[in-house]
């Protein structure tokens, strides 16, 4: 139940007028905005129709489109080693930050690389927090200054049903995120979006626009509540289902089928007894067909067995879907006055019989004929069927509170549900893919991925979650959600973690990973001789957090000149921002490399220099303040040869000759060492 | 003299051109052979049981042959070498030369599992070109390394040929791995298992380094570099 607040304002003349207008002409007021064209239409004044098109539009749509396209300046991801688990070997990522910003930061690295995206966004139930997106062009501080975040820099805002742009706010949040999500998907990738009836229509319409209506796969209807167990009797309807919209990126997607048992013979329950000789033999389609009138045969029911027959009604697609259907439609359907007649047609069908019986309807009340088929000779034991778009998960949703070993009652999704979606995405056969959840909440998706990988898979997850301040959320929450937030805060106190939502996600991943490991090790200890032990999947994760840039991207001063003095005397101050560290600089450089995953290894090449780093055995980032001949000689011996060398511009002190000489030397040495004449590496500077 | 082979293995028999060109070859291939090859001599042949033969379901090493191909155009060396390694069923070394340059061809062969009268060439390569008459240190190294007295493993003709093959492979691909040449003097040659460890790693390294050059995406290059690194660290341990 909502408790409308006393409005802050005394007069809202415009608002009142709009309400009056809406009572008279509902179509002229959309989401609190007056649609003048629609009002004119109500008054019979139709505009030219050249602008009419099928689309959903709302206040701010243009901005939302622009937002998806804006670059994210001066922001980066800092690596948080202390929060990470097994960082040296893991390829999973947990990223703390606003997901639009994170999606943009990851866009270079993961463009067209994600096989599956699952998101469980706010459903816009009237009390959700939606993201305030005015961060893209400036840092957090300036947002606060501009008043787009609150004084603690919290970018969330509560979207209440009473607000004028209730739907628009939500759509403005979803649109740019979905647009970038599509960029990240592989061509055969799939996206799953959980939603309830509040916004399903609007969501589907924008998904149709972003992904293309032709790429819509289905709406999963998920039963999550029992019909009769209801606490709020004052509702018009009890919502027992919610939905999951599924879209593919494009035509490369392969349809996933489930395998069903095909051994049952329970439908084979008929036998035909020919009581007397047929009434006549006629020629149909070059076959000698025996015709029995209704008194010359019996169609008896019997126990299911291999030699019995199944009665198949010839209707719908079956009329031309197989040879029996076609024979009936071509030769028997047009014969009249033969109600209940049986036709015995030789050489048709793939069963043990060398004939097939067809039977005409018993009276003119019935339209369709039938045929009797035996068990197919080459029938396989299994058959492929499409997955249904209905899931009964009442029990799973009832028990979800106990999953993950963390206290988070606000819309956790059951692991079994996510495992099912992973199956639908077809990742059973893709053991190396990358999957993403950018509204990851308590990180159920990460746990599900670890569980899915118990089949020996090396699939990687990326979980993104805004570090929501739970104390702040508690202040703003309504009475229904306060208890769940309080419970999470108490839980975080018990494990001595700050009251931030992402702490719950990380803790869940740590705990569930350990649990999976213990379970596998316990099972391996019980193995019998000859049984293969199960490998413990990747249960680690690297943590990154959005932050302001570490790099001073522009080395020129206000006069357009390089500050060579600073370069020489305080090079770190000239190149990097206060409080930077080398590792974060390297990752910031890596965020600008196309299709390079952030989960690769980063090592310090101590035999070359204390500030020379090698990322993923392929990117050499040299942050040394001085480039010596000895250093270049060592770099040239690296095997394998890095595909890119990154140096600091300041290390060359604006000396173009030194640069020329250095890179000529590097090139010559590499040619000599590798025997390669074609230059296979690039050099960049920061 | 080829690889200081003992006199007893000397044959020095010219192969008539009509025996050289199988009838079933297509006319354009026949024409190309006739244009490219001036003459062929079977110069040496290791036979007898001083080095025992290796004959089983997989291999048939009863002889190791050394052929001398005189070419009109040294640019055709790789084409001719690859063609004749498939035609000559026994293990062989082909020296292909014209007046100014020469190259050597080696190939590993096993029996066809469906028809053991046929062979399957599993690996083959041709060395770099060396000057025929002028002194050349790379050529000298090759001849020295492949000299009969320098081949350590005389267990059987299969092991003997594999050693020749691998020594030549290392010298031809010495840029692939900085420590490649060091294997020539390491005590690995008596152990067939060690050699079977080294060779695939070197091959893998060579092929991945080639793939890096052709790879388009950074993630692909990065993955290959990681595999190269892995192979290098395994080779370093041998």
XYZ file of C-alpha atoms in Angstrom, chain B residues 29-204:
176
model
C 52.803 -31.720 -63.270
C 54.837 -33.942 -65.599
C 55.699 -30.900 -67.653
C 56.706 -28.931 -64.577
C 58.988 -31.763 -63.374
C 60.626 -32.087 -66.788
C 61.226 -28.342 -66.860
C 62.603 -28.177 -63.323
C 64.699 -31.313 -62.876
C 67.898 -31.816 -64.847
C 68.878 -35.088 -63.233
C 68.577 -37.190 -60.089
C 71.187 -39.396 -58.444
C 70.693 -41.808 -55.576
C 74.002 -40.923 -53.978
C 73.906 -42.905 -50.724
C 71.735 -45.521 -49.122
C 72.040 -46.701 -45.516
C 71.046 -50.343 -45.577
C 72.068 -53.574 -43.906
C 71.832 -54.091 -40.196
C 74.819 -52.144 -38.845
C 72.133 -49.753 -37.849
C 69.182 -52.093 -37.243
C 66.061 -51.682 -39.345
C 62.806 -50.614 -37.723
C 59.865 -52.525 -39.143
C 56.536 -52.706 -37.331
C 52.864 -51.871 -37.914
C 53.609 -48.177 -37.934
C 57.031 -47.802 -39.539
C 59.164 -49.354 -42.214
C 62.750 -48.107 -41.932
C 64.757 -50.667 -43.904
C 66.777 -48.090 -45.812
C 67.566 -44.400 -45.543
C 68.203 -42.871 -48.930
C 70.120 -39.753 -49.917
C 69.186 -38.265 -53.272
C 70.803 -35.492 -55.229
C 68.395 -33.429 -57.375
C 69.958 -31.124 -59.923
C 67.457 -28.390 -60.752
C 67.260 -25.840 -63.512
C 65.678 -23.316 -61.179
C 66.348 -23.407 -57.434
C 63.011 -21.600 -56.839
C 61.316 -24.914 -57.637
C 63.188 -26.677 -54.788
C 60.273 -26.661 -52.326
C 57.787 -27.859 -54.943
C 60.053 -30.711 -56.053
C 61.027 -31.632 -52.495
C 57.440 -31.835 -51.287
C 56.415 -33.832 -54.325
C 59.228 -36.404 -54.109
C 59.032 -36.868 -50.348
C 55.493 -38.131 -51.043
C 56.616 -40.366 -53.927
C 59.728 -41.922 -52.329
C 58.393 -44.358 -49.765
C 61.553 -44.831 -47.709
C 63.002 -42.242 -45.364
C 65.217 -39.956 -47.396
C 67.192 -36.742 -47.502
C 67.001 -34.764 -50.737
C 69.751 -32.359 -51.706
C 68.319 -29.956 -54.258
C 70.705 -27.675 -56.045
C 71.628 -25.701 -59.111
C 74.961 -24.142 -59.912
C 74.717 -21.442 -57.278
C 72.425 -22.617 -54.431
C 71.385 -25.700 -52.583
C 68.812 -26.778 -50.013
C 68.016 -29.992 -48.166
C 64.656 -31.663 -47.674
C 63.613 -33.971 -44.840
C 60.344 -35.766 -44.065
C 58.906 -38.025 -41.399
C 56.858 -40.884 -42.816
C 54.742 -43.631 -41.365
C 52.750 -46.485 -42.868
C 49.200 -45.896 -43.950
C 47.102 -47.734 -41.360
C 44.589 -48.879 -43.977
C 47.112 -49.976 -46.598
C 50.638 -50.650 -45.379
C 52.061 -50.551 -48.888
C 51.421 -46.804 -48.808
C 53.068 -44.143 -46.666
C 51.821 -40.995 -45.006
C 54.140 -38.002 -44.743
C 53.440 -36.500 -41.319
C 56.040 -33.713 -41.219
C 58.314 -32.199 -43.800
C 60.487 -29.150 -44.300
C 63.135 -27.729 -46.583
C 66.179 -25.882 -45.206
C 67.169 -22.366 -46.165
C 69.133 -21.912 -49.373
C 72.896 -22.132 -49.021
C 75.509 -21.232 -51.648
C 76.637 -24.347 -53.536
C 80.260 -23.489 -54.004
C 81.066 -20.526 -51.796
C 81.896 -21.121 -48.145
C 78.996 -20.469 -45.799
C 78.989 -20.864 -42.043
C 75.306 -21.893 -41.774
C 75.843 -24.596 -44.371
C 79.005 -25.729 -42.632
C 77.110 -26.009 -39.358
C 74.386 -28.060 -41.024
C 76.872 -30.425 -42.631
C 78.816 -30.740 -39.407
C 75.723 -31.386 -37.286
C 74.318 -33.936 -39.712
C 77.639 -35.678 -40.302
C 77.366 -39.433 -39.878
C 79.811 -39.502 -36.966
C 77.913 -36.785 -35.117
C 74.600 -38.670 -35.111
C 74.418 -40.218 -31.684
C 71.437 -42.532 -31.843
C 72.164 -45.708 -33.779
C 69.491 -47.771 -31.988
C 67.676 -48.273 -35.253
C 67.253 -46.544 -38.609
C 64.075 -44.793 -37.406
C 65.866 -43.172 -34.448
C 68.872 -42.363 -36.647
C 66.720 -40.603 -39.241
C 64.693 -38.740 -36.600
C 67.922 -37.358 -35.138
C 69.048 -36.119 -38.565
C 65.601 -34.656 -39.120
C 65.460 -32.869 -35.755
C 68.995 -31.490 -35.953
C 68.213 -30.033 -39.363
C 64.849 -28.731 -38.112
C 66.514 -26.937 -35.197
C 69.053 -25.291 -37.500
C 66.356 -24.248 -39.961
C 64.134 -22.826 -37.211
C 66.763 -21.511 -34.810
C 65.050 -18.097 -34.540
C 61.875 -19.672 -33.233
C 63.387 -20.266 -29.822
C 66.450 -18.546 -28.414
C 67.746 -21.760 -26.849
C 67.079 -23.935 -29.901
C 70.719 -24.391 -30.935
C 71.702 -25.331 -27.399
C 69.781 -28.592 -27.866
C 72.388 -29.667 -30.448
C 74.972 -30.117 -27.720
C 72.615 -31.207 -24.922
C 72.567 -34.878 -23.876
C 69.075 -35.424 -25.251
C 69.919 -37.388 -28.385
C 70.103 -40.833 -26.852
C 66.596 -40.533 -25.475
C 63.864 -40.846 -28.052
C 61.334 -39.704 -25.420
C 63.188 -36.425 -24.929
C 63.341 -35.846 -28.676
C 59.636 -36.544 -28.949
C 59.112 -33.921 -26.283
C 61.297 -31.277 -27.930
C 60.064 -31.592 -31.498
C 56.317 -30.945 -30.978
C 57.092 -28.023 -28.688
C 59.314 -26.443 -31.332
C 56.731 -27.114 -34.046
C 54.004 -25.639 -31.907
